């Protein structure tokens, strides 16, 4: 999946009705056709205004229409995108077809996240973790599993952290954080009330805050100093959050990789110490 397609799909929920028409027109056109037209011509073709195009471009993450066209020109975008049905599992699909679809859907989700993520924000998040006196991670439902994985990764790298999934304990914990502490909220939708509320409490108490979400204009981002954006393109009705969990873990791996590189000696030493601590747990 191309960067432009991933961006437009990931931010579709933030577009107005007119802006969605613009996104649909662009996704259904050849990139050569879009890069050759003016903002006035695009507005005319979409039966909307230049102001709408400008707002659409801003929401897509670009300063100007020219910036958008330049990225599109450099984008490795196929003229015709594969349909969602290529990765949708249907009744009586043979096992090999299910394997193919799961593999394709997983790879597309990782590629989409890789194409839209801002590595500088991940670096900023890594520096927050390095400087934090106390690190707490909030997530409920499937995101709580990712929170546990992040806790494990950070601990093995030498950064003590605690993952909390009980909403009451999240709120209580957040109320005890202060300046120099860090709260990380994980929510695919960005609208999980318990996680959003806990992150908001932490921020009000002076803690640094990071969110990991698929929706950059969702409620959780309003309480976040750093937003780590991911994109799975998963339909929550048809599937059970498999690909969204996958890209969350992919983001955790990127964050862990940055920390390992920046704090190489510390990570190496802690990794050896923690490995020795559990070696006797094996037969």
PDB file of C-alpha atoms in Angstrom:
ATOM      1  CA  UNK A   1       0.000   0.000   0.000  1.00  0.00           C
ATOM      2  CA  UNK A   2       1.327   3.451  -0.886  1.00  0.00           C
ATOM      3  CA  UNK A   3       1.976   6.267   1.562  1.00  0.00           C
ATOM      4  CA  UNK A   4      -0.783   8.452   0.093  1.00  0.00           C
ATOM      5  CA  UNK A   5      -3.348   5.663   0.168  1.00  0.00           C
ATOM      6  CA  UNK A   6      -2.427   4.755   3.733  1.00  0.00           C
ATOM      7  CA  UNK A   7      -2.631   8.390   4.849  1.00  0.00           C
ATOM      8  CA  UNK A   8      -6.020   8.999   3.255  1.00  0.00           C
ATOM      9  CA  UNK A   9      -7.454   5.748   4.587  1.00  0.00           C
ATOM     10  CA  UNK A  10      -6.098   6.283   8.096  1.00  0.00           C
ATOM     11  CA  UNK A  11      -7.577   9.781   8.311  1.00  0.00           C
ATOM     12  CA  UNK A  12     -10.849   9.081   6.518  1.00  0.00           C
ATOM     13  CA  UNK A  13     -12.860   9.454   9.716  1.00  0.00           C
ATOM     14  CA  UNK A  14     -11.648  13.053  10.103  1.00  0.00           C
ATOM     15  CA  UNK A  15     -12.757  14.153   6.620  1.00  0.00           C
ATOM     16  CA  UNK A  16     -16.001  15.998   6.028  1.00  0.00           C
ATOM     17  CA  UNK A  17     -18.443  14.759   3.389  1.00  0.00           C
ATOM     18  CA  UNK A  18     -16.909  17.066   0.768  1.00  0.00           C
ATOM     19  CA  UNK A  19     -13.364  16.103   1.763  1.00  0.00           C
ATOM     20  CA  UNK A  20     -14.236  12.420   1.439  1.00  0.00           C
ATOM     21  CA  UNK A  21     -15.285  13.108  -2.163  1.00  0.00           C
ATOM     22  CA  UNK A  22     -11.838  14.590  -2.786  1.00  0.00           C
ATOM     23  CA  UNK A  23     -10.100  11.564  -1.239  1.00  0.00           C
ATOM     24  CA  UNK A  24     -12.244   9.176  -3.287  1.00  0.00           C
ATOM     25  CA  UNK A  25     -11.489  11.055  -6.495  1.00  0.00           C
ATOM     26  CA  UNK A  26      -7.745  10.990  -5.838  1.00  0.00           C
ATOM     27  CA  UNK A  27      -7.686   7.298  -4.933  1.00  0.00           C
ATOM     28  CA  UNK A  28      -9.615   6.412  -8.087  1.00  0.00           C
ATOM     29  CA  UNK A  29      -7.410   8.499 -10.400  1.00  0.00           C
ATOM     30  CA  UNK A  30      -3.990   7.952 -11.897  1.00  0.00           C
ATOM     31  CA  UNK A  31      -1.339   9.844  -9.982  1.00  0.00           C
ATOM     32  CA  UNK A  32      -0.124  11.471 -13.211  1.00  0.00           C
ATOM     33  CA  UNK A  33      -3.547  13.049 -13.662  1.00  0.00           C
ATOM     34  CA  UNK A  34      -3.565  14.494 -10.135  1.00  0.00           C
ATOM     35  CA  UNK A  35      -0.010  15.831 -10.228  1.00  0.00           C
ATOM     36  CA  UNK A  36      -0.736  17.755 -13.448  1.00  0.00           C
ATOM     37  CA  UNK A  37      -3.835  19.645 -12.318  1.00  0.00           C
ATOM     38  CA  UNK A  38      -4.222  22.794 -10.261  1.00  0.00           C
ATOM     39  CA  UNK A  39      -6.128  23.145  -7.012  1.00  0.00           C
ATOM     40  CA  UNK A  40      -8.849  24.992  -8.944  1.00  0.00           C
ATOM     41  CA  UNK A  41      -9.176  22.151 -11.452  1.00  0.00           C
ATOM     42  CA  UNK A  42      -9.323  19.515  -8.695  1.00  0.00           C
ATOM     43  CA  UNK A  43     -12.024  21.504  -6.895  1.00  0.00           C
ATOM     44  CA  UNK A  44     -14.017  21.667 -10.118  1.00  0.00           C
ATOM     45  CA  UNK A  45     -13.690  17.936 -10.789  1.00  0.00           C
ATOM     46  CA  UNK A  46     -14.794  17.130  -7.217  1.00  0.00           C
ATOM     47  CA  UNK A  47     -17.583  19.730  -7.362  1.00  0.00           C
ATOM     48  CA  UNK A  48     -16.294  21.460  -4.272  1.00  0.00           C
ATOM     49  CA  UNK A  49     -14.329  24.595  -3.366  1.00  0.00           C
ATOM     50  CA  UNK A  50     -10.624  25.415  -3.257  1.00  0.00           C
ATOM     51  CA  UNK A  51     -11.009  25.999   0.485  1.00  0.00           C
ATOM     52  CA  UNK A  52     -12.238  22.410   0.866  1.00  0.00           C
ATOM     53  CA  UNK A  53      -9.189  21.119  -1.019  1.00  0.00           C
ATOM     54  CA  UNK A  54      -6.927  23.198   1.232  1.00  0.00           C
ATOM     55  CA  UNK A  55      -8.585  21.793   4.378  1.00  0.00           C
ATOM     56  CA  UNK A  56      -8.371  18.278   2.980  1.00  0.00           C
ATOM     57  CA  UNK A  57      -4.641  18.685   2.298  1.00  0.00           C
ATOM     58  CA  UNK A  58      -4.033  19.971   5.837  1.00  0.00           C
ATOM     59  CA  UNK A  59      -5.899  17.038   7.378  1.00  0.00           C
ATOM     60  CA  UNK A  60      -3.875  14.659   5.228  1.00  0.00           C
ATOM     61  CA  UNK A  61      -0.743  16.080   6.833  1.00  0.00           C
ATOM     62  CA  UNK A  62       0.572  18.498   4.197  1.00  0.00           C
ATOM     63  CA  UNK A  63       1.130  22.244   4.299  1.00  0.00           C
ATOM     64  CA  UNK A  64       0.062  22.975   0.732  1.00  0.00           C
ATOM     65  CA  UNK A  65      -1.510  21.301  -2.296  1.00  0.00           C
ATOM     66  CA  UNK A  66       1.896  21.477  -3.995  1.00  0.00           C
ATOM     67  CA  UNK A  67       3.470  19.520  -1.124  1.00  0.00           C
ATOM     68  CA  UNK A  68       0.737  16.915  -1.480  1.00  0.00           C
ATOM     69  CA  UNK A  69       1.312  16.621  -5.244  1.00  0.00           C
ATOM     70  CA  UNK A  70       5.082  16.303  -4.790  1.00  0.00           C
ATOM     71  CA  UNK A  71       4.662  13.434  -2.335  1.00  0.00           C
ATOM     72  CA  UNK A  72       2.169  11.808  -4.660  1.00  0.00           C
ATOM     73  CA  UNK A  73       4.591  12.126  -7.592  1.00  0.00           C
ATOM     74  CA  UNK A  74       7.341  10.409  -5.596  1.00  0.00           C
ATOM     75  CA  UNK A  75       4.992   7.826  -4.160  1.00  0.00           C
ATOM     76  CA  UNK A  76       5.217   4.250  -5.352  1.00  0.00           C
ATOM     77  CA  UNK A  77       1.479   4.208  -5.924  1.00  0.00           C
ATOM     78  CA  UNK A  78      -0.209   1.643  -8.137  1.00  0.00           C
ATOM     79  CA  UNK A  79      -2.836   3.048 -10.478  1.00  0.00           C
ATOM     80  CA  UNK A  80      -5.338   0.508  -9.306  1.00  0.00           C
ATOM     81  CA  UNK A  81      -5.417  -0.519  -5.665  1.00  0.00           C
ATOM     82  CA  UNK A  82      -6.282  -4.038  -4.578  1.00  0.00           C
ATOM     83  CA  UNK A  83      -9.750  -4.400  -3.179  1.00  0.00           C
ATOM     84  CA  UNK A  84     -10.339  -5.210   0.476  1.00  0.00           C
ATOM     85  CA  UNK A  85     -11.883  -8.499  -0.651  1.00  0.00           C
ATOM     86  CA  UNK A  86      -8.378  -9.695  -1.519  1.00  0.00           C
ATOM     87  CA  UNK A  87      -7.684 -10.026   2.200  1.00  0.00           C
ATOM     88  CA  UNK A  88     -11.203 -10.709   3.502  1.00  0.00           C
ATOM     89  CA  UNK A  89     -11.881 -14.263   4.673  1.00  0.00           C
ATOM     90  CA  UNK A  90     -15.107 -15.775   3.382  1.00  0.00           C
ATOM     91  CA  UNK A  91     -17.099 -18.840   4.331  1.00  0.00           C
ATOM     92  CA  UNK A  92     -15.540 -22.080   3.039  1.00  0.00           C
ATOM     93  CA  UNK A  93     -12.252 -20.458   1.979  1.00  0.00           C
ATOM     94  CA  UNK A  94      -9.671 -23.262   1.623  1.00  0.00           C
ATOM     95  CA  UNK A  95      -6.865 -23.286   4.223  1.00  0.00           C
ATOM     96  CA  UNK A  96      -4.188 -22.200   1.741  1.00  0.00           C
ATOM     97  CA  UNK A  97      -6.318 -19.224   0.682  1.00  0.00           C
ATOM     98  CA  UNK A  98      -6.791 -18.216   4.326  1.00  0.00           C
ATOM     99  CA  UNK A  99      -3.017 -18.420   4.816  1.00  0.00           C
ATOM    100  CA  UNK A 100      -2.473 -16.223   1.757  1.00  0.00           C
ATOM    101  CA  UNK A 101      -5.011 -13.623   2.890  1.00  0.00           C
ATOM    102  CA  UNK A 102      -3.685 -13.449   6.454  1.00  0.00           C
ATOM    103  CA  UNK A 103      -0.143 -13.030   5.170  1.00  0.00           C
ATOM    104  CA  UNK A 104      -1.147 -10.347   2.653  1.00  0.00           C
ATOM    105  CA  UNK A 105      -3.297  -8.438   5.163  1.00  0.00           C
ATOM    106  CA  UNK A 106      -0.551  -8.502   7.789  1.00  0.00           C
ATOM    107  CA  UNK A 107       2.113  -7.292   5.371  1.00  0.00           C
ATOM    108  CA  UNK A 108      -0.149  -4.537   4.052  1.00  0.00           C
ATOM    109  CA  UNK A 109      -0.862  -3.291   7.562  1.00  0.00           C
ATOM    110  CA  UNK A 110       2.826  -3.180   8.504  1.00  0.00           C
ATOM    111  CA  UNK A 111       3.736  -1.477   5.223  1.00  0.00           C
ATOM    112  CA  UNK A 112       0.953   1.078   5.718  1.00  0.00           C
ATOM    113  CA  UNK A 113       2.135   1.933   9.217  1.00  0.00           C
ATOM    114  CA  UNK A 114       5.747   2.163   8.043  1.00  0.00           C
ATOM    115  CA  UNK A 115       4.708   4.574   5.285  1.00  0.00           C
ATOM    116  CA  UNK A 116       2.817   7.033   7.495  1.00  0.00           C
ATOM    117  CA  UNK A 117       4.628   6.973  10.832  1.00  0.00           C
ATOM    118  CA  UNK A 118       6.767   9.933  11.848  1.00  0.00           C
ATOM    119  CA  UNK A 119      10.095   8.503  13.033  1.00  0.00           C
ATOM    120  CA  UNK A 120      10.936  11.802  14.739  1.00  0.00           C
ATOM    121  CA  UNK A 121       7.932  11.375  17.009  1.00  0.00           C
ATOM    122  CA  UNK A 122       9.115   7.872  17.881  1.00  0.00           C
ATOM    123  CA  UNK A 123      12.528   9.334  18.671  1.00  0.00           C
ATOM    124  CA  UNK A 124      10.872  11.964  20.869  1.00  0.00           C
ATOM    125  CA  UNK A 125       8.941   9.219  22.653  1.00  0.00           C
ATOM    126  CA  UNK A 126      12.170   7.271  23.173  1.00  0.00           C
ATOM    127  CA  UNK A 127      13.752  10.318  24.796  1.00  0.00           C
ATOM    128  CA  UNK A 128      10.707  10.729  27.052  1.00  0.00           C
ATOM    129  CA  UNK A 129      11.200   7.136  28.197  1.00  0.00           C
ATOM    130  CA  UNK A 130      14.929   7.683  28.799  1.00  0.00           C
ATOM    131  CA  UNK A 131      14.311  10.700  31.013  1.00  0.00           C
ATOM    132  CA  UNK A 132      11.251   9.426  32.906  1.00  0.00           C
ATOM    133  CA  UNK A 133      11.498   8.716  36.633  1.00  0.00           C
ATOM    134  CA  UNK A 134       8.445   6.458  36.508  1.00  0.00           C
ATOM    135  CA  UNK A 135       6.700   4.862  33.519  1.00  0.00           C
ATOM    136  CA  UNK A 136       3.133   3.576  33.503  1.00  0.00           C
ATOM    137  CA  UNK A 137       1.261   2.125  30.535  1.00  0.00           C
ATOM    138  CA  UNK A 138      -2.523   2.106  30.140  1.00  0.00           C
ATOM    139  CA  UNK A 139      -4.593  -0.088  27.824  1.00  0.00           C
ATOM    140  CA  UNK A 140      -7.820  -2.076  28.011  1.00  0.00           C
ATOM    141  CA  UNK A 141      -9.180  -4.884  25.863  1.00  0.00           C
ATOM    142  CA  UNK A 142      -6.778  -5.965  23.131  1.00  0.00           C
ATOM    143  CA  UNK A 143      -4.620  -2.913  23.838  1.00  0.00           C
ATOM    144  CA  UNK A 144      -3.903  -4.236  27.333  1.00  0.00           C
ATOM    145  CA  UNK A 145      -2.038  -7.151  25.746  1.00  0.00           C
ATOM    146  CA  UNK A 146       0.116  -4.693  23.800  1.00  0.00           C
ATOM    147  CA  UNK A 147       0.692  -2.701  27.007  1.00  0.00           C
ATOM    148  CA  UNK A 148       2.061  -5.853  28.643  1.00  0.00           C
ATOM    149  CA  UNK A 149       4.386  -6.438  25.690  1.00  0.00           C
ATOM    150  CA  UNK A 150       5.636  -2.857  25.904  1.00  0.00           C
ATOM    151  CA  UNK A 151       6.257  -3.301  29.643  1.00  0.00           C
ATOM    152  CA  UNK A 152       8.248  -6.459  28.928  1.00  0.00           C
ATOM    153  CA  UNK A 153      10.329  -4.815  26.205  1.00  0.00           C
ATOM    154  CA  UNK A 154      11.086  -1.714  28.278  1.00  0.00           C
ATOM    155  CA  UNK A 155      12.035  -3.758  31.345  1.00  0.00           C
ATOM    156  CA  UNK A 156      14.417  -5.928  29.308  1.00  0.00           C
ATOM    157  CA  UNK A 157      16.002  -2.714  27.990  1.00  0.00           C
ATOM    158  CA  UNK A 158      16.556  -1.377  31.492  1.00  0.00           C
ATOM    159  CA  UNK A 159      13.541   0.928  31.857  1.00  0.00           C
ATOM    160  CA  UNK A 160      11.272  -0.215  34.674  1.00  0.00           C
ATOM    161  CA  UNK A 161       7.611   0.199  33.775  1.00  0.00           C
ATOM    162  CA  UNK A 162       4.168  -1.036  34.799  1.00  0.00           C
ATOM    163  CA  UNK A 163       1.244  -1.934  32.539  1.00  0.00           C
ATOM    164  CA  UNK A 164      -2.195  -1.459  34.094  1.00  0.00           C
ATOM    165  CA  UNK A 165      -5.417  -2.745  32.533  1.00  0.00           C
ATOM    166  CA  UNK A 166      -7.905  -2.223  35.362  1.00  0.00           C
ATOM    167  CA  UNK A 167      -9.593   1.163  34.706  1.00  0.00           C
ATOM    168  CA  UNK A 168      -9.794   2.028  38.413  1.00  0.00           C
ATOM    169  CA  UNK A 169      -6.116   1.268  38.983  1.00  0.00           C
ATOM    170  CA  UNK A 170      -5.234   3.261  35.864  1.00  0.00           C
ATOM    171  CA  UNK A 171      -7.030   6.322  37.252  1.00  0.00           C
ATOM    172  CA  UNK A 172      -5.541   5.884  40.724  1.00  0.00           C
ATOM    173  CA  UNK A 173      -2.074   5.444  39.265  1.00  0.00           C
ATOM    174  CA  UNK A 174      -2.443   8.483  36.999  1.00  0.00           C
ATOM    175  CA  UNK A 175      -3.458  10.613  39.990  1.00  0.00           C
ATOM    176  CA  UNK A 176      -0.122   9.817  41.699  1.00  0.00           C
ATOM    177  CA  UNK A 177       2.066  10.764  38.723  1.00  0.00           C
ATOM    178  CA  UNK A 178       3.836  14.104  38.613  1.00  0.00           C
ATOM    179  CA  UNK A 179       6.458  16.131  36.756  1.00  0.00           C
ATOM    180  CA  UNK A 180       9.184  13.850  35.413  1.00  0.00           C
ATOM    181  CA  UNK A 181       6.926  10.794  35.203  1.00  0.00           C
ATOM    182  CA  UNK A 182       5.550   9.296  31.994  1.00  0.00           C
ATOM    183  CA  UNK A 183       2.152   7.834  31.100  1.00  0.00           C
ATOM    184  CA  UNK A 184       1.654   5.886  27.865  1.00  0.00           C
ATOM    185  CA  UNK A 185      -1.878   5.265  26.583  1.00  0.00           C
ATOM    186  CA  UNK A 186      -2.578   2.596  23.967  1.00  0.00           C
ATOM    187  CA  UNK A 187      -5.881   2.731  22.093  1.00  0.00           C
ATOM    188  CA  UNK A 188      -6.447   1.706  18.491  1.00  0.00           C
ATOM    189  CA  UNK A 189      -9.594   3.823  18.264  1.00  0.00           C
ATOM    190  CA  UNK A 190      -8.196   6.660  20.357  1.00  0.00           C
ATOM    191  CA  UNK A 191     -11.649   6.862  21.946  1.00  0.00           C
ATOM    192  CA  UNK A 192     -11.427   4.274  24.717  1.00  0.00           C
ATOM    193  CA  UNK A 193     -12.857   6.326  27.573  1.00  0.00           C
ATOM    194  CA  UNK A 194     -10.963   4.674  30.435  1.00  0.00           C
ATOM    195  CA  UNK A 195      -7.588   5.053  28.721  1.00  0.00           C
ATOM    196  CA  UNK A 196      -8.309   8.611  27.597  1.00  0.00           C
ATOM    197  CA  UNK A 197      -9.465   9.629  31.084  1.00  0.00           C
ATOM    198  CA  UNK A 198      -6.368   8.132  32.732  1.00  0.00           C
ATOM    199  CA  UNK A 199      -3.993   9.828  30.317  1.00  0.00           C
ATOM    200  CA  UNK A 200      -5.797  13.121  30.882  1.00  0.00           C
ATOM    201  CA  UNK A 201      -5.426  12.768  34.665  1.00  0.00           C
ATOM    202  CA  UNK A 202      -1.706  12.042  34.268  1.00  0.00           C
ATOM    203  CA  UNK A 203      -1.210  15.091  32.058  1.00  0.00           C
ATOM    204  CA  UNK A 204      -3.086  17.363  34.461  1.00  0.00           C
ATOM    205  CA  UNK A 205      -0.738  16.198  37.212  1.00  0.00           C
ATOM    206  CA  UNK A 206       2.299  17.263  35.188  1.00  0.00           C
ATOM    207  CA  UNK A 207       3.396  13.927  33.740  1.00  0.00           C
ATOM    208  CA  UNK A 208       4.649  13.533  30.173  1.00  0.00           C
ATOM    209  CA  UNK A 209       2.176  11.649  27.977  1.00  0.00           C
ATOM    210  CA  UNK A 210       2.446   9.452  24.891  1.00  0.00           C
ATOM    211  CA  UNK A 211      -0.389   7.820  22.948  1.00  0.00           C
ATOM    212  CA  UNK A 212      -0.275   4.998  20.424  1.00  0.00           C
ATOM    213  CA  UNK A 213      -3.342   5.149  18.177  1.00  0.00           C
ATOM    214  CA  UNK A 214      -4.706   4.730  14.681  1.00  0.00           C
ATOM    215  CA  UNK A 215      -6.675   7.988  14.761  1.00  0.00           C
ATOM    216  CA  UNK A 216      -4.636  11.185  15.009  1.00  0.00           C
ATOM    217  CA  UNK A 217      -7.653  13.414  15.662  1.00  0.00           C
ATOM    218  CA  UNK A 218      -9.258  11.220  18.321  1.00  0.00           C
ATOM    219  CA  UNK A 219      -9.854  12.227  21.985  1.00  0.00           C
ATOM    220  CA  UNK A 220      -6.684  10.548  23.290  1.00  0.00           C
ATOM    221  CA  UNK A 221      -4.446  12.827  21.227  1.00  0.00           C
ATOM    222  CA  UNK A 222      -5.730  15.904  23.071  1.00  0.00           C
ATOM    223  CA  UNK A 223      -4.057  14.607  26.229  1.00  0.00           C
ATOM    224  CA  UNK A 224      -0.852  13.515  24.487  1.00  0.00           C
ATOM    225  CA  UNK A 225       2.477  15.306  24.268  1.00  0.00           C
ATOM    226  CA  UNK A 226       3.520  12.823  21.574  1.00  0.00           C
ATOM    227  CA  UNK A 227       1.186  10.868  19.274  1.00  0.00           C
ATOM    228  CA  UNK A 228       2.547   7.694  17.658  1.00  0.00           C
ATOM    229  CA  UNK A 229       0.367   7.040  14.620  1.00  0.00           C
ATOM    230  CA  UNK A 230      -0.260   3.566  13.223  1.00  0.00           C
ATOM    231  CA  UNK A 231      -2.596   2.222  10.531  1.00  0.00           C
ATOM    232  CA  UNK A 232      -3.963  -1.296  10.070  1.00  0.00           C
ATOM    233  CA  UNK A 233      -6.943  -0.673   7.780  1.00  0.00           C
ATOM    234  CA  UNK A 234      -8.772  -3.380   9.686  1.00  0.00           C
ATOM    235  CA  UNK A 235     -12.547  -3.693   9.757  1.00  0.00           C
ATOM    236  CA  UNK A 236     -13.417  -4.311  13.451  1.00  0.00           C
ATOM    237  CA  UNK A 237     -16.745  -5.905  12.520  1.00  0.00           C
ATOM    238  CA  UNK A 238     -15.274  -8.533  10.208  1.00  0.00           C
ATOM    239  CA  UNK A 239     -12.160  -9.362  12.235  1.00  0.00           C
ATOM    240  CA  UNK A 240     -11.026  -9.573  15.855  1.00  0.00           C
ATOM    241  CA  UNK A 241      -8.397  -6.806  16.032  1.00  0.00           C
ATOM    242  CA  UNK A 242      -5.614  -9.059  14.767  1.00  0.00           C
ATOM    243  CA  UNK A 243      -3.977  -6.619  12.356  1.00  0.00           C
ATOM    244  CA  UNK A 244      -4.422  -3.631  14.662  1.00  0.00           C
ATOM    245  CA  UNK A 245      -2.586  -5.537  17.415  1.00  0.00           C
ATOM    246  CA  UNK A 246       0.085  -6.486  14.880  1.00  0.00           C
ATOM    247  CA  UNK A 247       0.843  -2.877  13.927  1.00  0.00           C
ATOM    248  CA  UNK A 248       0.784  -1.806  17.586  1.00  0.00           C
ATOM    249  CA  UNK A 249       3.452  -4.417  18.293  1.00  0.00           C
ATOM    250  CA  UNK A 250       5.333  -3.240  15.184  1.00  0.00           C
ATOM    251  CA  UNK A 251       5.338   0.271  16.700  1.00  0.00           C
ATOM    252  CA  UNK A 252       6.579  -1.156  20.015  1.00  0.00           C
ATOM    253  CA  UNK A 253       9.412  -2.866  18.146  1.00  0.00           C
ATOM    254  CA  UNK A 254      10.414   0.401  16.458  1.00  0.00           C
ATOM    255  CA  UNK A 255      10.416   2.217  19.789  1.00  0.00           C
ATOM    256  CA  UNK A 256      12.427  -0.603  21.372  1.00  0.00           C
ATOM    257  CA  UNK A 257      14.911  -0.572  18.509  1.00  0.00           C
ATOM    258  CA  UNK A 258      15.518   3.148  18.934  1.00  0.00           C
ATOM    259  CA  UNK A 259      16.051   2.738  22.670  1.00  0.00           C
ATOM    260  CA  UNK A 260      18.399  -0.210  22.131  1.00  0.00           C
ATOM    261  CA  UNK A 261      20.514   1.828  19.732  1.00  0.00           C
ATOM    262  CA  UNK A 262      20.577   5.022  21.820  1.00  0.00           C
ATOM    263  CA  UNK A 263      21.178   3.262  25.150  1.00  0.00           C
ATOM    264  CA  UNK A 264      23.220   0.416  23.682  1.00  0.00           C
ATOM    265  CA  UNK A 265      25.497  -0.360  26.658  1.00  0.00           C
ATOM    266  CA  UNK A 266      22.650  -0.132  29.172  1.00  0.00           C
ATOM    267  CA  UNK A 267      20.362  -2.295  27.044  1.00  0.00           C
ATOM    268  CA  UNK A 268      23.085  -4.868  26.444  1.00  0.00           C
ATOM    269  CA  UNK A 269      23.954  -5.142  30.145  1.00  0.00           C
ATOM    270  CA  UNK A 270      20.323  -5.304  31.265  1.00  0.00           C
ATOM    271  CA  UNK A 271      19.531  -7.840  28.575  1.00  0.00           C
ATOM    272  CA  UNK A 272      22.272 -10.152  29.847  1.00  0.00           C
ATOM    273  CA  UNK A 273      21.282  -9.675  33.494  1.00  0.00           C
ATOM    274  CA  UNK A 274      17.595 -10.378  32.868  1.00  0.00           C
ATOM    275  CA  UNK A 275      18.409 -13.390  30.699  1.00  0.00           C
ATOM    276  CA  UNK A 276      20.531 -14.874  33.496  1.00  0.00           C
ATOM    277  CA  UNK A 277      17.702 -14.240  35.955  1.00  0.00           C
ATOM    278  CA  UNK A 278      15.305 -16.533  34.072  1.00  0.00           C
ATOM    279  CA  UNK A 279      17.715 -19.133  32.680  1.00  0.00           C
ATOM    280  CA  UNK A 280      16.905 -21.532  35.531  1.00  0.00           C
ATOM    281  CA  UNK A 281      13.223 -21.375  34.579  1.00  0.00           C
ATOM    282  CA  UNK A 282      13.978 -23.594  31.579  1.00  0.00           C
ATOM    283  CA  UNK A 283      14.199 -27.386  31.618  1.00  0.00           C
TER     284      UNK A 283
END
